[in-house]
Coordinates of C-alpha atoms in Angstrom, one line a residue:
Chain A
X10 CA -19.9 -34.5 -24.6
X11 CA -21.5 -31.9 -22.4
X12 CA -22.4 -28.6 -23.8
X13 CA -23.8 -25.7 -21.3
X14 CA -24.9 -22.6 -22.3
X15 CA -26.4 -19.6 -20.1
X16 CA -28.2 -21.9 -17.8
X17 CA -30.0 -20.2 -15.7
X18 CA -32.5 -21.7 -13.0
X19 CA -35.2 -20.5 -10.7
X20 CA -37.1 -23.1 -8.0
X21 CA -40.7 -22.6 -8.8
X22 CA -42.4 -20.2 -6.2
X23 CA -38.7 -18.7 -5.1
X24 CA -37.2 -15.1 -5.9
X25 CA -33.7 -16.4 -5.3
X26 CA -32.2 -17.5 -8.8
X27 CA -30.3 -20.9 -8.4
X28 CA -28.1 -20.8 -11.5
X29 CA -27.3 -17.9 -13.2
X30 CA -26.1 -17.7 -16.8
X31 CA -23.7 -21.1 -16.1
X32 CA -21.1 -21.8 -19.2
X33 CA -19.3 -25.1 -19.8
X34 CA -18.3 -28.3 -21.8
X35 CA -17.2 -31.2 -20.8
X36 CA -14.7 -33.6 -22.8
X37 CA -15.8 -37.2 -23.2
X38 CA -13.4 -39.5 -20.6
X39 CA -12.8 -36.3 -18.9
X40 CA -13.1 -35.9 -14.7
X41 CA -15.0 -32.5 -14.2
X42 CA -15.1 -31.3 -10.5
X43 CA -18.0 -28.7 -8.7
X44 CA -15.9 -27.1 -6.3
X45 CA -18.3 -25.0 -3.7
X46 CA -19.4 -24.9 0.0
X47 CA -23.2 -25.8 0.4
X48 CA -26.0 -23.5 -0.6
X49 CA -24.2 -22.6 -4.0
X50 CA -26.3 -24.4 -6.6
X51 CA -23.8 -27.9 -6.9
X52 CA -26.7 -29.3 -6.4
X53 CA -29.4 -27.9 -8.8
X54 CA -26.7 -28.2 -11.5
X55 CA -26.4 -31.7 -10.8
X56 CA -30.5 -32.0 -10.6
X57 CA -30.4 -30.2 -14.4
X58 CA -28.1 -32.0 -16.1
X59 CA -29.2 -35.4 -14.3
X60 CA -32.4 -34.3 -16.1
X61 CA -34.8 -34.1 -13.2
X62 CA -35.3 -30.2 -13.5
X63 CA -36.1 -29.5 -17.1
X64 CA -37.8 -26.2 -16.5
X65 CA -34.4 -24.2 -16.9
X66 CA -33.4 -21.4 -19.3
X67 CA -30.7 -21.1 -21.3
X68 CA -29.2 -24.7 -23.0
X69 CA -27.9 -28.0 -21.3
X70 CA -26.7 -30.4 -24.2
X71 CA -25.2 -33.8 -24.0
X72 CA -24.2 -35.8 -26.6
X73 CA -26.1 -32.9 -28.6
X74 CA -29.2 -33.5 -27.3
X75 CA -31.0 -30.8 -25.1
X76 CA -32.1 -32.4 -22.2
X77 CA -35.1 -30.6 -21.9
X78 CA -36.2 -32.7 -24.8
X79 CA -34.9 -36.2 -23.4
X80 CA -36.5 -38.7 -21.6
X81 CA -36.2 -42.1 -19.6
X82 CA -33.8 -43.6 -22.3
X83 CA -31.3 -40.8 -21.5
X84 CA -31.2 -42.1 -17.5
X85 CA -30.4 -45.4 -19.1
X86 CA -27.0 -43.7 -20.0
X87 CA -26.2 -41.8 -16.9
X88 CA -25.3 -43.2 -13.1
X89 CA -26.1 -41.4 -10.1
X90 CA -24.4 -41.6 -7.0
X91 CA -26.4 -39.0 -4.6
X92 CA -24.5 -37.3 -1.6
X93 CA -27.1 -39.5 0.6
X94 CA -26.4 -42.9 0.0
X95 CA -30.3 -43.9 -0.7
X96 CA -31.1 -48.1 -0.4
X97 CA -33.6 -50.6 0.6
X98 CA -32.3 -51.0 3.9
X99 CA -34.1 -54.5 4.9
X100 CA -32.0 -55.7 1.2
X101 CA -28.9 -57.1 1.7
X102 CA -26.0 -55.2 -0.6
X103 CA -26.3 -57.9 -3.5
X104 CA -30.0 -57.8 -3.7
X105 CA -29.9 -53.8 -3.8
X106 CA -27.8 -54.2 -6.9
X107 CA -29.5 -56.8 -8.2
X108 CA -32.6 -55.0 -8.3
X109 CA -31.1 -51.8 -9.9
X110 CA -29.7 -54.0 -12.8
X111 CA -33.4 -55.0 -13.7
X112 CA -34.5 -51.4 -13.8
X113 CA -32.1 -51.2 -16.8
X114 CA -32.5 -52.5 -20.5
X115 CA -29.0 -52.3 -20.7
X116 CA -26.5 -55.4 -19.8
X117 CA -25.1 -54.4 -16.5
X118 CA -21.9 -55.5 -14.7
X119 CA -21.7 -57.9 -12.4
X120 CA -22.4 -56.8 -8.9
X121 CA -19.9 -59.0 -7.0
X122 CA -16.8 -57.9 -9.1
X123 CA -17.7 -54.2 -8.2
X124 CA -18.2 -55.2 -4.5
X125 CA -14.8 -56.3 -4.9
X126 CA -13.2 -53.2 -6.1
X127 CA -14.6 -50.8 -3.4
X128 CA -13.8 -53.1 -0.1
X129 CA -17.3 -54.8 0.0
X130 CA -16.8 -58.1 -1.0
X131 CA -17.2 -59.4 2.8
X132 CA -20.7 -57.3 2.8
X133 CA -22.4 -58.8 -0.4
X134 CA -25.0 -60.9 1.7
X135 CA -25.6 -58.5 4.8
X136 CA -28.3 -56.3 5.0
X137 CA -28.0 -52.6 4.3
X138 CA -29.3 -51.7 7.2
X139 CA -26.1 -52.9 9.6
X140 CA -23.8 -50.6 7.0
X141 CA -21.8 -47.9 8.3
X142 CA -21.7 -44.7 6.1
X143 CA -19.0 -45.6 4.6
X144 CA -19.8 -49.1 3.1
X145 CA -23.3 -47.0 2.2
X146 CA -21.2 -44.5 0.5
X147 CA -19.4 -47.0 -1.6
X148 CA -22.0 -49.3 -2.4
X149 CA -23.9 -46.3 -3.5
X150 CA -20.9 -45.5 -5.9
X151 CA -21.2 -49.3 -7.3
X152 CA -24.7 -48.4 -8.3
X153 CA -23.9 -45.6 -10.3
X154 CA -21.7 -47.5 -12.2
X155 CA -23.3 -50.7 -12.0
X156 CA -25.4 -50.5 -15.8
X157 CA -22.3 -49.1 -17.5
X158 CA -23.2 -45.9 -17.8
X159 CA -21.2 -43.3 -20.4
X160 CA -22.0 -40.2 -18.1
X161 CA -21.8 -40.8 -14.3
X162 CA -22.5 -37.6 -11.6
X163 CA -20.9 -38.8 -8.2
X164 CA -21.3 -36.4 -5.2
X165 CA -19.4 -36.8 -2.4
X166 CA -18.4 -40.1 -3.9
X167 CA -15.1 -40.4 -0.4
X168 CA -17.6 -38.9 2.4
X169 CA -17.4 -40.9 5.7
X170 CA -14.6 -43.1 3.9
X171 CA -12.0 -44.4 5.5
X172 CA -8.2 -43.6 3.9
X173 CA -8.2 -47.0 2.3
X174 CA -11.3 -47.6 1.2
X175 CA -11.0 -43.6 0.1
X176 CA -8.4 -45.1 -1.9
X177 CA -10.5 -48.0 -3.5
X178 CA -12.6 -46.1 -4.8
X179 CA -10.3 -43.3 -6.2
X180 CA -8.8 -46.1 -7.9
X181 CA -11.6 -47.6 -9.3
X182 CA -13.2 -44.0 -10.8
X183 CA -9.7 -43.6 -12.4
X184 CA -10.2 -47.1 -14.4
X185 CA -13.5 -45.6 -15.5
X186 CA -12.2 -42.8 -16.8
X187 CA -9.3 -44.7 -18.5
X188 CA -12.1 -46.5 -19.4
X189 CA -13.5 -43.6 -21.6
X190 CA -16.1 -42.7 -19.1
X191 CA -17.1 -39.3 -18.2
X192 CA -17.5 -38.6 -14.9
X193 CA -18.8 -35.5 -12.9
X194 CA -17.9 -34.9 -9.4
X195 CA -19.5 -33.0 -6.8
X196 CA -17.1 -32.3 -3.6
X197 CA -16.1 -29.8 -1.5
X198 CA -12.8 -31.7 -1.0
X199 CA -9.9 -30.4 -2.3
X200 CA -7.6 -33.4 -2.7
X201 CA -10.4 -35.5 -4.5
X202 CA -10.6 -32.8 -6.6
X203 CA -6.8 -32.2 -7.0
X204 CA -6.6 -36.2 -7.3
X205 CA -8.8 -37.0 -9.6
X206 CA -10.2 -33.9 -11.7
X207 CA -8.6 -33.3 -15.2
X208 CA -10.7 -29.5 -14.6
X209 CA -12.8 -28.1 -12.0
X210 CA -15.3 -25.7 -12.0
X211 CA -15.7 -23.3 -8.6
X212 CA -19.1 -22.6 -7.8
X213 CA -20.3 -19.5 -6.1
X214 CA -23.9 -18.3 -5.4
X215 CA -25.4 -20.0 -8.4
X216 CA -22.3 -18.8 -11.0
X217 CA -19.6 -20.6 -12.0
X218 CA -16.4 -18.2 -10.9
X219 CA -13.3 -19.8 -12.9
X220 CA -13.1 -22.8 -14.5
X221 CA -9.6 -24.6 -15.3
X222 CA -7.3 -27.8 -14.2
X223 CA -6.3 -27.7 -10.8
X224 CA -2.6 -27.4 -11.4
X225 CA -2.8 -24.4 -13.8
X226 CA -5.0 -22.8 -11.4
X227 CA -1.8 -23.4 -8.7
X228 CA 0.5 -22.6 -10.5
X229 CA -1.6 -19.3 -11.9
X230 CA -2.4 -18.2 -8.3
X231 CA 0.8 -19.6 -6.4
X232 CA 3.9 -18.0 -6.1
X233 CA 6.4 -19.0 -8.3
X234 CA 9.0 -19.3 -5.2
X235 CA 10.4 -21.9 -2.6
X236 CA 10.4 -21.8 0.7
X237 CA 13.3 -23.1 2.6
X238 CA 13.3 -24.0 6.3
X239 CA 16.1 -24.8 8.3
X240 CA 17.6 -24.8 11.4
X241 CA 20.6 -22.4 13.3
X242 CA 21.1 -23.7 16.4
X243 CA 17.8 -23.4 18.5
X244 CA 16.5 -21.1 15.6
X245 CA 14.3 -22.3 13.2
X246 CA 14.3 -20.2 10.0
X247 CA 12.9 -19.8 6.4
X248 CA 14.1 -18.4 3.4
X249 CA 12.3 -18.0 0.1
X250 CA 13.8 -17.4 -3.6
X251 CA 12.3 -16.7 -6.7
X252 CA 11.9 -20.1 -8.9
X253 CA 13.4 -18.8 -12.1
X254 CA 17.0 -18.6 -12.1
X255 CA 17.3 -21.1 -8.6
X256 CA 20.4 -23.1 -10.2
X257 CA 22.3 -20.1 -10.2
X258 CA 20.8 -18.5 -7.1
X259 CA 23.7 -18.8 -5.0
X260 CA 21.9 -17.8 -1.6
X261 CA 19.8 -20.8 -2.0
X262 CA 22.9 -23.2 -3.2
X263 CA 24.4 -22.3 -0.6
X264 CA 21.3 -23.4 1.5
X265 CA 21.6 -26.6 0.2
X266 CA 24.8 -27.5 1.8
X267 CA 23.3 -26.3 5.0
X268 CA 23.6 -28.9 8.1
X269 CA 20.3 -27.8 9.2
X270 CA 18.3 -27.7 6.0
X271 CA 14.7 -29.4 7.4
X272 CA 12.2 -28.9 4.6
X273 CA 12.2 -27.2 0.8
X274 CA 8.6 -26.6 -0.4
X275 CA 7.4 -24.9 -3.7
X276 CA 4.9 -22.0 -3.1
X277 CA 2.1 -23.1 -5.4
X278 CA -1.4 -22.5 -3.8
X279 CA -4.2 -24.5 -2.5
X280 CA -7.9 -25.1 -4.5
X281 CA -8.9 -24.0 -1.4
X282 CA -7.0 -20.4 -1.2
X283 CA -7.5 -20.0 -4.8
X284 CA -11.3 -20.4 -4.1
X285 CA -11.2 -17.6 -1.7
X286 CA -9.0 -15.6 -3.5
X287 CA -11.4 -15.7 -6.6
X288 CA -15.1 -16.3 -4.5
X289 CA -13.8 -14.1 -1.5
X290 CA -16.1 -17.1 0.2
X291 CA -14.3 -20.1 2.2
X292 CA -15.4 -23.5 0.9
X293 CA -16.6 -25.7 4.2
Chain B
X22 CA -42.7 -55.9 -17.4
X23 CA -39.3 -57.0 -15.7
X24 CA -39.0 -54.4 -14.1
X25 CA -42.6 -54.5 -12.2
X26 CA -41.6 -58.1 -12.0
X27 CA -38.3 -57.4 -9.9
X28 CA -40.8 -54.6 -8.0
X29 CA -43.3 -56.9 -6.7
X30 CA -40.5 -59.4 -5.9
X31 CA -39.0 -56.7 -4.1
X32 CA -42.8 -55.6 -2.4
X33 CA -43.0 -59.5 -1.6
X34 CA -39.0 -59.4 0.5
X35 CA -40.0 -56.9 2.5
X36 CA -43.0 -57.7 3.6
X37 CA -41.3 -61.3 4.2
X38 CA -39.9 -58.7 7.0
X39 CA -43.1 -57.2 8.1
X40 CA -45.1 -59.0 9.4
X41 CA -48.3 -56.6 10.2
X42 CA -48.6 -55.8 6.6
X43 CA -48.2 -59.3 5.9
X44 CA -50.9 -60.0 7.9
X45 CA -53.4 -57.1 6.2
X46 CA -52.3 -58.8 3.0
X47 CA -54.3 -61.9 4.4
X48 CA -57.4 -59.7 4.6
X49 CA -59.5 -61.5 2.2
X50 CA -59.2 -64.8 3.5
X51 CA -60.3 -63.2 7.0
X52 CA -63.1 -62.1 5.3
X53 CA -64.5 -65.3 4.1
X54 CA -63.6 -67.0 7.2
X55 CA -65.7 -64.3 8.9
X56 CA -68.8 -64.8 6.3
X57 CA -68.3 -68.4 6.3
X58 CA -68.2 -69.2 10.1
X59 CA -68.8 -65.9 11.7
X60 CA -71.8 -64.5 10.0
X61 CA -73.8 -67.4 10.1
X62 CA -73.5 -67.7 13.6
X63 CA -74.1 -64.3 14.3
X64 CA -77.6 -64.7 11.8
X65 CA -78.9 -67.6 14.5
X66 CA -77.9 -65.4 17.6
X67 CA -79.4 -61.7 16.7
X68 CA -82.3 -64.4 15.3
X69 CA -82.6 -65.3 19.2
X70 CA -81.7 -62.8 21.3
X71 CA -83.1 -59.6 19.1
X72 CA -85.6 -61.7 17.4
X73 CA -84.1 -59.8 14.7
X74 CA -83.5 -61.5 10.9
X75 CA -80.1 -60.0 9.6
X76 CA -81.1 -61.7 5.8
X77 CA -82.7 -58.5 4.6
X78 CA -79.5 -57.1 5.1
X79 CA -77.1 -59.1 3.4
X80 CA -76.5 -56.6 0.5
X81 CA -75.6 -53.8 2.7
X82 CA -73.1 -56.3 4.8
X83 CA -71.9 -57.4 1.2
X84 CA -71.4 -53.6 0.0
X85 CA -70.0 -53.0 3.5
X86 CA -67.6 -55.9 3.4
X87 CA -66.6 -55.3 -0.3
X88 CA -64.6 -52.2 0.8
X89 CA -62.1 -53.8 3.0
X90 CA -60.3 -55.7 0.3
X91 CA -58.8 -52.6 -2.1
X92 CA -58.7 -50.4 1.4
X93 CA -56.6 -52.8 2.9
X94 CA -54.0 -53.4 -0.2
X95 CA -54.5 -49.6 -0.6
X96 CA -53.0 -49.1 2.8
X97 CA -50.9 -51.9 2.5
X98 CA -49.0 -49.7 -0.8
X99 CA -49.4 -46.5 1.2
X100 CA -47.2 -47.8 3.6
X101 CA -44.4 -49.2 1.2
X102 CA -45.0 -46.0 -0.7
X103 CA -43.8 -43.6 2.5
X104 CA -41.7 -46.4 3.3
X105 CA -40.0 -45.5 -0.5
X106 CA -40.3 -42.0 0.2
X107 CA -38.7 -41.8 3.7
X108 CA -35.9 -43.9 2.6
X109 CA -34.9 -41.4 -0.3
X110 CA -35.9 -44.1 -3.3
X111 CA -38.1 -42.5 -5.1
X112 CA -35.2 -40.0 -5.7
X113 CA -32.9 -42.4 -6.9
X114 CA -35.7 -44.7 -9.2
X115 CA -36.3 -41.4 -10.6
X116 CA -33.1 -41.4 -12.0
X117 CA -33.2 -44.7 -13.4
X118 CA -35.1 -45.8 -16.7
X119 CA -38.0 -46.6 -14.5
X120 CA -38.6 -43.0 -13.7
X121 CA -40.7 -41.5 -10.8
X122 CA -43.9 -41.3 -12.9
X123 CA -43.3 -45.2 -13.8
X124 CA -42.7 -46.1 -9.9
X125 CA -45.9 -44.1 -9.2
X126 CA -48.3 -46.1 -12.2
X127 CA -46.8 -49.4 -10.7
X128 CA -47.5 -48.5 -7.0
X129 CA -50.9 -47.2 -7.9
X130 CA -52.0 -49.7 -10.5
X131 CA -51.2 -52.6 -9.0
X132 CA -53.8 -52.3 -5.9
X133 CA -56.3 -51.8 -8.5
X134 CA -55.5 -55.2 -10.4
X135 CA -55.3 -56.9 -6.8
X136 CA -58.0 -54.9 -5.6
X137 CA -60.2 -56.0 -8.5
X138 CA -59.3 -59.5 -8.7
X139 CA -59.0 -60.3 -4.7
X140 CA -62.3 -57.9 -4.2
X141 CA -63.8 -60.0 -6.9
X142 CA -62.8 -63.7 -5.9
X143 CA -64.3 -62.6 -2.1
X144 CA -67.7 -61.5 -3.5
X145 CA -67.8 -64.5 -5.7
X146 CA -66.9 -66.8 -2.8
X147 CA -68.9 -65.6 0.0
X148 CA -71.6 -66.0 -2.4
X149 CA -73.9 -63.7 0.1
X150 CA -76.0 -61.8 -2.8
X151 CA -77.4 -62.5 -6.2
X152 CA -75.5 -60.3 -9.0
X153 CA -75.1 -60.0 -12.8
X154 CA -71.7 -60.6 -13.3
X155 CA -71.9 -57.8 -16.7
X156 CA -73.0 -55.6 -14.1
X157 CA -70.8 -56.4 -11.3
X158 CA -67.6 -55.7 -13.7
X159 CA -68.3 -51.9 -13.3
X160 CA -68.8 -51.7 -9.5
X161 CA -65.9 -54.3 -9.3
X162 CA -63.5 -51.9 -11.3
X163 CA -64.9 -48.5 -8.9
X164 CA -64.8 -50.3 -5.5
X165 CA -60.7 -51.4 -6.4
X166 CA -60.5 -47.4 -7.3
X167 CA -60.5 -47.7 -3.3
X168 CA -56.7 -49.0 -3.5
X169 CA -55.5 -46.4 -5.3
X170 CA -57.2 -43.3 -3.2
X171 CA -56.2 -45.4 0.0
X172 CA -52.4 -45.2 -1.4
X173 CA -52.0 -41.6 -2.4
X174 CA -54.0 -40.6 0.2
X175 CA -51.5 -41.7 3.0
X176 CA -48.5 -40.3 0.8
X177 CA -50.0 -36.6 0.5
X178 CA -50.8 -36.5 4.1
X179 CA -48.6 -38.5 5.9
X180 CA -45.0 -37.3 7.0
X181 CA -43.9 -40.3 7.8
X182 CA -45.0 -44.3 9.1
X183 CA -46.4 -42.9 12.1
X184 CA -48.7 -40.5 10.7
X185 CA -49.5 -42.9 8.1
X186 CA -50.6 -44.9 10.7
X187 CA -53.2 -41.9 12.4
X188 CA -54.3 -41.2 8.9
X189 CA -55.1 -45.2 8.0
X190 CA -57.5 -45.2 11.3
X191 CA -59.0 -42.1 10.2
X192 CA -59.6 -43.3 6.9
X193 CA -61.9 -45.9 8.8
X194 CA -64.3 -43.1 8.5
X195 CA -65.0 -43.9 4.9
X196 CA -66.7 -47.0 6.2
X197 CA -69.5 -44.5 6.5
X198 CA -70.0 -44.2 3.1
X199 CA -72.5 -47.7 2.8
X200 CA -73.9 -47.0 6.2
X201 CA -75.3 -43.7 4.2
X202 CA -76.4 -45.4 1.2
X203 CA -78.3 -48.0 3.1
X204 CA -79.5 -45.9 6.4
X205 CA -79.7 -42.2 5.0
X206 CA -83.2 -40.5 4.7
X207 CA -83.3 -39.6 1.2
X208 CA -83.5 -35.9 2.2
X209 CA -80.4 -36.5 3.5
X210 CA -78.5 -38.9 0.8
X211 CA -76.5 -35.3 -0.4
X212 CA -74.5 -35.2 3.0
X213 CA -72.4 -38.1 1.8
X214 CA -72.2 -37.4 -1.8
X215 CA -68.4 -36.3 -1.2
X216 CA -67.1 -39.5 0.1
X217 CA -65.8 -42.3 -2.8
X218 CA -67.2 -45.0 -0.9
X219 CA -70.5 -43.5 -1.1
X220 CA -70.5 -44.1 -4.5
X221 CA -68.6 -47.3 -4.4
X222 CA -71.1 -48.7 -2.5
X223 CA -74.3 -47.1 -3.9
X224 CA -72.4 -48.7 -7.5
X225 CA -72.3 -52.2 -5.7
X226 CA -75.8 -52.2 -4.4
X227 CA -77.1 -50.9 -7.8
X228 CA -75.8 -53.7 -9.6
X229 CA -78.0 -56.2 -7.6
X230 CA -81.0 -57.6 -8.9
X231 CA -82.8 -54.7 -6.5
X232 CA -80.3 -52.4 -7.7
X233 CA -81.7 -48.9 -9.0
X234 CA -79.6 -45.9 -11.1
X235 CA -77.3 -47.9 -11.8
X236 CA -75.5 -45.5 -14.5
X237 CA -76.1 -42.4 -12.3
X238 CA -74.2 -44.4 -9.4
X239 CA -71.5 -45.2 -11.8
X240 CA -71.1 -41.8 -13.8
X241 CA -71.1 -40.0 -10.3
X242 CA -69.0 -42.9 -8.8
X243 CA -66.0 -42.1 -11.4
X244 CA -66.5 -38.8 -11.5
X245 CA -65.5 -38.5 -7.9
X246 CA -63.3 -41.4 -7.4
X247 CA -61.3 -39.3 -10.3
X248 CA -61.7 -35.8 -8.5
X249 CA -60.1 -36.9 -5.2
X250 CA -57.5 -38.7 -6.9
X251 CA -56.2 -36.0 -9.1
X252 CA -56.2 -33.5 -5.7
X253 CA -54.4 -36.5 -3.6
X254 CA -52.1 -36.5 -6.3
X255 CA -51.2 -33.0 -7.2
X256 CA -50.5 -33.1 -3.2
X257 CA -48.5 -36.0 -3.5
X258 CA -46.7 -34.6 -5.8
X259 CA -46.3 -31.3 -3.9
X260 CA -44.9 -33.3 -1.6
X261 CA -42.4 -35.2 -3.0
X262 CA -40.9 -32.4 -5.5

């Protein structure tokens, strides 16, 4: 669906470059994650391929089309959910929907059902402006889905969210995808990422440093081993053994029949060591 | 058309919440209350005190007065303009179909229809001065250019509401511009030349039965009406990218 070749990009009047020479392509229904700390160029790519920088070198293609080339009927395809939550604040949460609906030709879907889905359904007639962050955050992620769109860019789509309504709205960018909707997700949070990416991409000073799905990257920078940790007497210790050949290990059998055995853990890595290990950058 | 259609219903909900712009909204209708009860008592007492007939002067009241209608709804969309701006949504409605160059034709062609046809109904209903109404089309279309200028001119140079509000009383200045038409030494005419309303008004008054060059106050009018719009623009623009 999305095809990116050699993008490079440089803010008019600047000498730093933004994006340099940035490779990808994204499957249709696929979750694509922009792993990076601020300052890296998440957002520029998102600016490009939202189509609001066109002055770029190198290609951006979606659905074949260069979007250099495209113009207001490709944002009647995409959804945008920006990091800021962005509304008429004196508009209650229904009439901020409503009126995005009429900006599209498109039939859209209705507003209350997607209050509904992320928590909001108490909040459809109060005004924006009494929102916390987090009702912003997910009303902002109803708009970007709110005209159907086949391509949807979310950034940040769980910041300030509580850990239910974190999970309402997991839940309800999962049924897009399942949905056949492609959806592109800016976050510096590892377990969204981990959670709901099929690949991610980790971002570092404008280059894209190692793309790949977050378990084969754990598993390709883990250890293969697990750790063991049990208790003798007072003494809390660990043990690890090598994963291959651990039915036969008998060290580690014998482990098992331990009285103190507290915790066994495999020893694959973090998105977030991995991102160090590869950027040599941390990502907050 | 929806789509300006849900704007302006959204234009009309919050100002339902404000209710100093409301009020500016009003303008013309304080205007012909003012020519309708005010002026004429004002006529019979400069008449008596001053011994002083303000009748001769009617056109230059009527160019003066003319302004306030597209300055006013001008303003009026400056302020839901940076109001837009602050709030982040011209990011995200330039991410929709309707694009930031469509929200910027509707915010700045809109006070020109109202300008025209609110700066229009006033002239035609204060009924102070004679006119042509072929020739009073023209100066009609230049004086709601006012709107427009008014608009872009408090979203290149404001920061925010506050500043908006500084630059709205300094744009009062412009009020100067039929004061120099009307009071100028000819020798002196040039000084002005820079201001729109200068040429708004000299385009009004030229239109009148009494009127003189009225194509040279046109051509000029446009020609600077366009020049500071394309600057207040680009620095809008500037601004907001």
């Amino acid at each position: 669906m999305i095809e990116v070749k050699g993008l490079t990009y440089r803010y008019p009047g600047t000498e730093k470059t933004a994006l340099r020479d940035v490779s990808f392509t994204v499957s249709r229904g696929e979750i694509f994650g922009f792993l990076g700390p601020s300052g890296v160029g998440k957002s520029t790519l998102q600016k490009v391929m939202i189509g609001i920088l066109k002055d770029y070198a190198g290609s951006v293609k979606v659905e074949g089309q260069e979007l250099r080339e495209t113009g207001a009927e490709y944002l009647e395809k995409i959804g945008v959910a920006f990091e800021t939550p962005y509304f008429y604040h004196k508009f209650t949460a229904l009439e901020n929907l409503r009126f995005f609906s009429s900006l599209y030709r498109n039939k859209t879907l209705s507003p209350v059902d997607l209050l509904k889905q992320v928590g909001l359904s108490d909040a459809v007639h109060q005004r924006v402006s009494s929102f916390s962050k987090g009702m912003k955050t997910r009303l902002n992620v109803c708009r970007a889905f709110l005209h159907d769109p086949e391509l949807v860019f979310l950034d940040e789509p769980t910041s300030g969210l509580d850990p239910v309504s974190t999970e309402a709205v997991k839940k309800l960018i999962l049924e897009k995808k399942a949905e056949g909707k492609t959806i592109l997700l800016t976050t510096h949070h590892m377990a969204i990422a981990e959670e709901l990416c099929d690949r991610v991409a980790l971002i570092v000073d404008g280059k894209i440093a190692l793309i790949d799905a977050p378990r084969v990257m754990k598993l390709k920078y883990g250890r293969k081993m697990v750790r063991v940790e049990y208790r003798d007497g007072d003494r809390l210790l660990a043990r690890e053994f090598p994963l291959s050949g651990l039915a036969q290990n008998d060290a580690f059998l014998r482990l098992l029949s331990h009285d103190g055995l507290e915790t066994i853990h495999t020893q694959e890595t973090t998105l977030e060591r991995i991102f160090i290990a590869v950027t040599g950058r941390k990502l907050a | 058309m929806t789509r300006w259609l849900y704007l302006i219903l959204g234009d009309v909900r919050r100002l339902r919440h404000d209710w100093v712009l409301l009020m500016s909204f009003a303008s013309p209708l304080f205007l012909l209350i003012f020519v309708w009860v005010v002026l004429p008592w004002m006529e019979w007492g400069v008449q008596h005190v001053f011994h002083f007939s303000i009748r001769p002067h009617l056109d230059f009241i009527m160019s003066f007065l003319a302004l306030v209608t597209p300055m006013t709804i001008g303003m009026l969309a400056g302020f839901l303009l940076l109001d837009d701006r602050d709030e982040g949504m011209l990011l995200v409605l330039a991410v929709t179909p309707m694009t930031k160059r469509g929200y910027l034709v509707y915010r700045l062609v809109l006070p020109v229809l109202l300008g025209f046809f609110f700066t229009g109904a006033f002239i035609l209903l204060a009924n102070l001065v004679q006119f042509d109404s072929a020739r009073l089309l023209p100066s009609l279309l230049m004086l709601s250019l006012e709107a427009p200028l008014a608009t872009l001119f408090l979203g290149a140079w404001a920061q925010n509401k506050v500043e908006g509000l500084a630059i709205s009383k300094l744009m009062g200045l412009s009020f100067f511009g039929p004061v120099a038409v009307c009071f100028l030494p000819p020798q002196w005419q040039w000084a002005a030349w820079w201001l729109p309303t200068y040429w708004a008004s000299a385009a009004f008054l030229s239109g009148l039965p009494a009127g003189q060059h009225f194509f040279v106050a046109h051509g000029m009018g446009f020609v600077i009406h366009g020049l500071w719009m394309w600057v207040a623009y680009r620095m809008f623009i500037r601004r907001v990218e």
